[in-house]
Amino acid sequence: MAQSGLDLKIAAPGLALVNSLGNLGGFVSPTLFGYLKDTTGSTNGGLYTLSAASVLAVVGVAFVRHTNRGERAGSGGEVAVTGEPVVGEAR
């Protein structure tokens, strides 16, 4: 996660959320893989499940990146508090 694009108030909770999800995935994935292997007698079910989870993650990241593109604070034509145009803006 790029920390430069985050506000300092959001950086720590955001990184904690990413770390928590990673730790949760580190527990759930092997457990689910083992359960599917024991249930079906083959590792194919576990591999298909992990592949599907990876594809869903890629689609989710692509969706989030697409919807948040260009919505950064300060990207519009701003006016100073005094009513004067911002430096570099035509008068």
Short mmCIF file of N, CA and C in Angstrom, two decimals:
data_model
loop_
_atom_site.label_atom_id
_atom_site.label_comp_id
_atom_site.label_asym_id
_atom_site.label_seq_id
_atom_site.Cartn_x
_atom_site.Cartn_y
_atom_site.Cartn_z
N MET A 1 0.85 -1.17 0.00
CA MET A 1 0.00 0.00 0.00
C MET A 1 0.90 1.23 0.00
N ALA A 2 0.62 2.14 -0.89
CA ALA A 2 1.42 3.37 -0.95
C ALA A 2 0.98 4.31 0.16
N GLN A 3 1.88 4.57 1.09
CA GLN A 3 1.55 5.41 2.22
C GLN A 3 1.54 6.89 1.87
N SER A 4 2.19 7.26 0.78
CA SER A 4 2.27 8.67 0.42
C SER A 4 0.90 9.23 0.03
N GLY A 5 0.00 8.41 -0.42
CA GLY A 5 -1.32 8.87 -0.82
C GLY A 5 -2.33 8.89 0.31
N LEU A 6 -1.91 8.52 1.51
CA LEU A 6 -2.83 8.45 2.64
C LEU A 6 -2.63 9.59 3.61
N ASP A 7 -3.71 10.05 4.21
CA ASP A 7 -3.64 11.02 5.29
C ASP A 7 -3.05 10.31 6.51
N LEU A 8 -2.34 11.05 7.34
CA LEU A 8 -1.71 10.43 8.51
C LEU A 8 -2.73 9.82 9.46
N LYS A 9 -3.94 10.36 9.51
CA LYS A 9 -4.98 9.82 10.39
C LYS A 9 -5.51 8.49 9.87
N ILE A 10 -5.34 8.25 8.59
CA ILE A 10 -5.87 7.04 7.97
C ILE A 10 -4.78 5.99 7.75
N ALA A 11 -3.52 6.40 7.71
CA ALA A 11 -2.43 5.48 7.37
C ALA A 11 -2.33 4.31 8.34
N ALA A 12 -2.30 4.58 9.64
CA ALA A 12 -2.14 3.49 10.62
C ALA A 12 -3.33 2.53 10.60
N PRO A 13 -4.57 3.00 10.66
CA PRO A 13 -5.68 2.03 10.60
C PRO A 13 -5.73 1.29 9.26
N GLY A 14 -5.39 1.95 8.17
CA GLY A 14 -5.40 1.29 6.86
C GLY A 14 -4.37 0.18 6.79
N LEU A 15 -3.16 0.46 7.27
CA LEU A 15 -2.12 -0.57 7.28
C LEU A 15 -2.48 -1.69 8.24
N ALA A 16 -3.10 -1.37 9.37
CA ALA A 16 -3.52 -2.40 10.31
C ALA A 16 -4.59 -3.31 9.69
N LEU A 17 -5.50 -2.72 8.91
CA LEU A 17 -6.53 -3.52 8.25
C LEU A 17 -5.91 -4.47 7.23
N VAL A 18 -4.97 -3.96 6.44
CA VAL A 18 -4.31 -4.81 5.44
C VAL A 18 -3.55 -5.94 6.13
N ASN A 19 -2.86 -5.62 7.22
CA ASN A 19 -2.11 -6.64 7.96
C ASN A 19 -3.06 -7.68 8.56
N SER A 20 -4.18 -7.23 9.11
CA SER A 20 -5.15 -8.16 9.70
C SER A 20 -5.74 -9.10 8.66
N LEU A 21 -6.07 -8.55 7.50
CA LEU A 21 -6.62 -9.40 6.43
C LEU A 21 -5.59 -10.40 5.94
N GLY A 22 -4.32 -9.99 5.87
CA GLY A 22 -3.26 -10.91 5.48
C GLY A 22 -3.09 -12.04 6.48
N ASN A 23 -3.14 -11.71 7.76
CA ASN A 23 -3.03 -12.75 8.79
C ASN A 23 -4.22 -13.68 8.77
N LEU A 24 -5.40 -13.13 8.56
CA LEU A 24 -6.61 -13.96 8.47
C LEU A 24 -6.52 -14.90 7.27
N GLY A 25 -6.05 -14.40 6.14
CA GLY A 25 -5.88 -15.24 4.96
C GLY A 25 -4.84 -16.33 5.17
N GLY A 26 -3.81 -16.01 5.96
CA GLY A 26 -2.79 -17.01 6.26
C GLY A 26 -3.31 -18.15 7.11
N PHE A 27 -4.39 -17.92 7.82
CA PHE A 27 -5.01 -18.99 8.60
C PHE A 27 -6.10 -19.71 7.81
N VAL A 28 -6.94 -18.94 7.13
CA VAL A 28 -8.11 -19.52 6.46
C VAL A 28 -7.70 -20.36 5.24
N SER A 29 -6.75 -19.88 4.46
CA SER A 29 -6.39 -20.59 3.22
C SER A 29 -5.89 -22.01 3.46
N PRO A 30 -4.89 -22.22 4.33
CA PRO A 30 -4.45 -23.60 4.55
C PRO A 30 -5.54 -24.48 5.19
N THR A 31 -6.34 -23.88 6.07
CA THR A 31 -7.41 -24.65 6.70
C THR A 31 -8.44 -25.10 5.67
N LEU A 32 -8.86 -24.18 4.81
CA LEU A 32 -9.83 -24.51 3.77
C LEU A 32 -9.24 -25.51 2.77
N PHE A 33 -7.98 -25.31 2.41
CA PHE A 33 -7.31 -26.22 1.48
C PHE A 33 -7.29 -27.64 2.06
N GLY A 34 -6.91 -27.76 3.33
CA GLY A 34 -6.87 -29.08 3.97
C GLY A 34 -8.24 -29.72 4.08
N TYR A 35 -9.25 -28.89 4.41
CA TYR A 35 -10.62 -29.41 4.51
C TYR A 35 -11.09 -29.95 3.16
N LEU A 36 -10.84 -29.19 2.10
CA LEU A 36 -11.27 -29.63 0.77
C LEU A 36 -10.50 -30.87 0.32
N LYS A 37 -9.22 -30.96 0.68
CA LYS A 37 -8.43 -32.14 0.33
C LYS A 37 -8.97 -33.37 1.05
N ASP A 38 -9.28 -33.21 2.33
CA ASP A 38 -9.82 -34.34 3.09
C ASP A 38 -11.21 -34.74 2.61
N THR A 39 -12.02 -33.78 2.23
CA THR A 39 -13.39 -34.05 1.80
C THR A 39 -13.43 -34.71 0.44
N THR A 40 -12.65 -34.17 -0.50
CA THR A 40 -12.71 -34.68 -1.88
C THR A 40 -11.66 -35.75 -2.17
N GLY A 41 -10.60 -35.83 -1.37
CA GLY A 41 -9.54 -36.80 -1.61
C GLY A 41 -8.54 -36.33 -2.65
N SER A 42 -8.69 -35.09 -3.12
CA SER A 42 -7.81 -34.55 -4.14
C SER A 42 -7.48 -33.10 -3.80
N THR A 43 -6.36 -32.62 -4.29
CA THR A 43 -5.99 -31.22 -4.04
C THR A 43 -6.61 -30.28 -5.08
N ASN A 44 -7.29 -30.82 -6.07
CA ASN A 44 -7.86 -29.98 -7.13
C ASN A 44 -8.88 -28.98 -6.58
N GLY A 45 -9.73 -29.41 -5.67
CA GLY A 45 -10.73 -28.52 -5.10
C GLY A 45 -10.10 -27.33 -4.39
N GLY A 46 -9.06 -27.59 -3.62
CA GLY A 46 -8.36 -26.51 -2.93
C GLY A 46 -7.67 -25.57 -3.89
N LEU A 47 -7.06 -26.13 -4.93
CA LEU A 47 -6.38 -25.28 -5.91
C LEU A 47 -7.37 -24.43 -6.69
N TYR A 48 -8.51 -25.01 -7.04
CA TYR A 48 -9.54 -24.22 -7.74
C TYR A 48 -10.08 -23.11 -6.84
N THR A 49 -10.27 -23.41 -5.57
CA THR A 49 -10.77 -22.40 -4.63
C THR A 49 -9.77 -21.27 -4.46
N LEU A 50 -8.49 -21.60 -4.30
CA LEU A 50 -7.46 -20.56 -4.17
C LEU A 50 -7.34 -19.74 -5.45
N SER A 51 -7.49 -20.39 -6.59
CA SER A 51 -7.45 -19.67 -7.87
C SER A 51 -8.63 -18.71 -7.99
N ALA A 52 -9.80 -19.16 -7.59
CA ALA A 52 -10.98 -18.30 -7.65
C ALA A 52 -10.83 -17.11 -6.70
N ALA A 53 -10.27 -17.34 -5.52
CA ALA A 53 -10.05 -16.24 -4.58
C ALA A 53 -9.06 -15.22 -5.15
N SER A 54 -8.04 -15.70 -5.84
CA SER A 54 -7.07 -14.80 -6.46
C SER A 54 -7.71 -13.97 -7.56
N VAL A 55 -8.53 -14.60 -8.37
CA VAL A 55 -9.21 -13.87 -9.45
C VAL A 55 -10.15 -12.82 -8.86
N LEU A 56 -10.88 -13.17 -7.81
CA LEU A 56 -11.76 -12.20 -7.15
C LEU A 56 -10.96 -11.03 -6.58
N ALA A 57 -9.79 -11.31 -6.03
CA ALA A 57 -8.95 -10.24 -5.49
C ALA A 57 -8.49 -9.29 -6.59
N VAL A 58 -8.11 -9.83 -7.73
CA VAL A 58 -7.67 -9.00 -8.86
C VAL A 58 -8.82 -8.14 -9.37
N VAL A 59 -10.00 -8.72 -9.48
CA VAL A 59 -11.17 -7.96 -9.93
C VAL A 59 -11.51 -6.87 -8.92
N GLY A 60 -11.42 -7.19 -7.64
CA GLY A 60 -11.70 -6.20 -6.61
C GLY A 60 -10.73 -5.03 -6.63
N VAL A 61 -9.45 -5.32 -6.79
CA VAL A 61 -8.45 -4.26 -6.87
C VAL A 61 -8.67 -3.41 -8.11
N ALA A 62 -8.95 -4.03 -9.23
CA ALA A 62 -9.20 -3.28 -10.46
C ALA A 62 -10.43 -2.39 -10.31
N PHE A 63 -11.46 -2.89 -9.65
CA PHE A 63 -12.68 -2.11 -9.44
C PHE A 63 -12.42 -0.91 -8.53
N VAL A 64 -11.69 -1.12 -7.45
CA VAL A 64 -11.39 -0.03 -6.51
C VAL A 64 -10.51 1.01 -7.18
N ARG A 65 -9.51 0.58 -7.92
CA ARG A 65 -8.62 1.54 -8.59
C ARG A 65 -9.37 2.33 -9.65
N HIS A 66 -10.31 1.69 -10.34
CA HIS A 66 -11.06 2.37 -11.39
C HIS A 66 -12.01 3.41 -10.81
N THR A 67 -12.67 3.10 -9.71
CA THR A 67 -13.63 4.04 -9.13
C THR A 67 -12.97 5.18 -8.39
N ASN A 68 -11.74 5.02 -7.90
CA ASN A 68 -11.07 6.07 -7.14
C ASN A 68 -10.13 6.93 -8.00
N ARG A 69 -10.01 6.64 -9.26
CA ARG A 69 -9.09 7.38 -10.11
C ARG A 69 -9.56 8.81 -10.29
N GLY A 70 -8.70 9.78 -10.03
CA GLY A 70 -9.00 11.18 -10.26
C GLY A 70 -9.83 11.84 -9.18
N GLU A 71 -10.02 11.21 -8.05
CA GLU A 71 -10.83 11.81 -6.99
C GLU A 71 -9.98 12.26 -5.82
N ARG A 72 -8.76 12.71 -6.08
CA ARG A 72 -7.90 13.16 -4.99
C ARG A 72 -8.26 14.57 -4.58
N ALA A 73 -8.06 14.88 -3.32
CA ALA A 73 -8.36 16.22 -2.81
C ALA A 73 -7.42 17.23 -3.44
N GLY A 74 -7.95 18.40 -3.75
CA GLY A 74 -7.13 19.47 -4.29
C GLY A 74 -6.88 19.38 -5.77
N SER A 75 -7.64 18.57 -6.47
CA SER A 75 -7.38 18.41 -7.90
C SER A 75 -8.23 19.33 -8.76
N GLY A 76 -9.10 20.10 -8.14
CA GLY A 76 -9.97 20.97 -8.92
C GLY A 76 -9.48 22.40 -8.92
N GLY A 77 -10.22 23.28 -9.59
CA GLY A 77 -9.89 24.69 -9.58
C GLY A 77 -10.29 25.29 -8.23
N GLU A 78 -9.33 25.68 -7.46
CA GLU A 78 -9.60 26.14 -6.11
C GLU A 78 -9.59 27.65 -6.05
N VAL A 79 -10.34 28.18 -5.12
CA VAL A 79 -10.36 29.61 -4.87
C VAL A 79 -9.88 29.82 -3.45
N ALA A 80 -9.02 30.81 -3.26
CA ALA A 80 -8.50 31.09 -1.93
C ALA A 80 -9.63 31.58 -1.03
N VAL A 81 -9.41 31.52 0.28
CA VAL A 81 -10.43 31.91 1.25
C VAL A 81 -10.80 33.39 1.09
N THR A 82 -9.85 34.22 0.66
CA THR A 82 -10.10 35.65 0.53
C THR A 82 -10.91 35.99 -0.71
N GLY A 83 -11.18 35.02 -1.57
CA GLY A 83 -11.90 35.28 -2.80
C GLY A 83 -10.99 35.56 -3.98
N GLU A 84 -9.70 35.65 -3.71
CA GLU A 84 -8.73 35.87 -4.78
C GLU A 84 -8.48 34.56 -5.50
N PRO A 85 -8.19 34.61 -6.80
CA PRO A 85 -7.88 33.39 -7.52
C PRO A 85 -6.60 32.75 -6.98
N VAL A 86 -6.53 31.44 -7.06
CA VAL A 86 -5.35 30.72 -6.65
C VAL A 86 -4.22 31.03 -7.60
N VAL A 87 -2.99 31.03 -7.11
CA VAL A 87 -1.82 31.34 -7.95
C VAL A 87 -1.81 30.44 -9.16
N GLY A 88 -1.60 31.01 -10.31
CA GLY A 88 -1.56 30.26 -11.56
C GLY A 88 -2.89 30.21 -12.26
N GLU A 89 -3.93 30.73 -11.65
CA GLU A 89 -5.26 30.75 -12.27
C GLU A 89 -5.49 32.09 -12.95
N ALA A 90 -6.14 32.09 -14.09
CA ALA A 90 -6.39 33.33 -14.81
C ALA A 90 -7.33 34.25 -14.03
N ARG A 91 -7.10 35.55 -14.12
CA ARG A 91 -7.95 36.52 -13.39
C ARG A 91 -9.11 36.94 -14.23
#
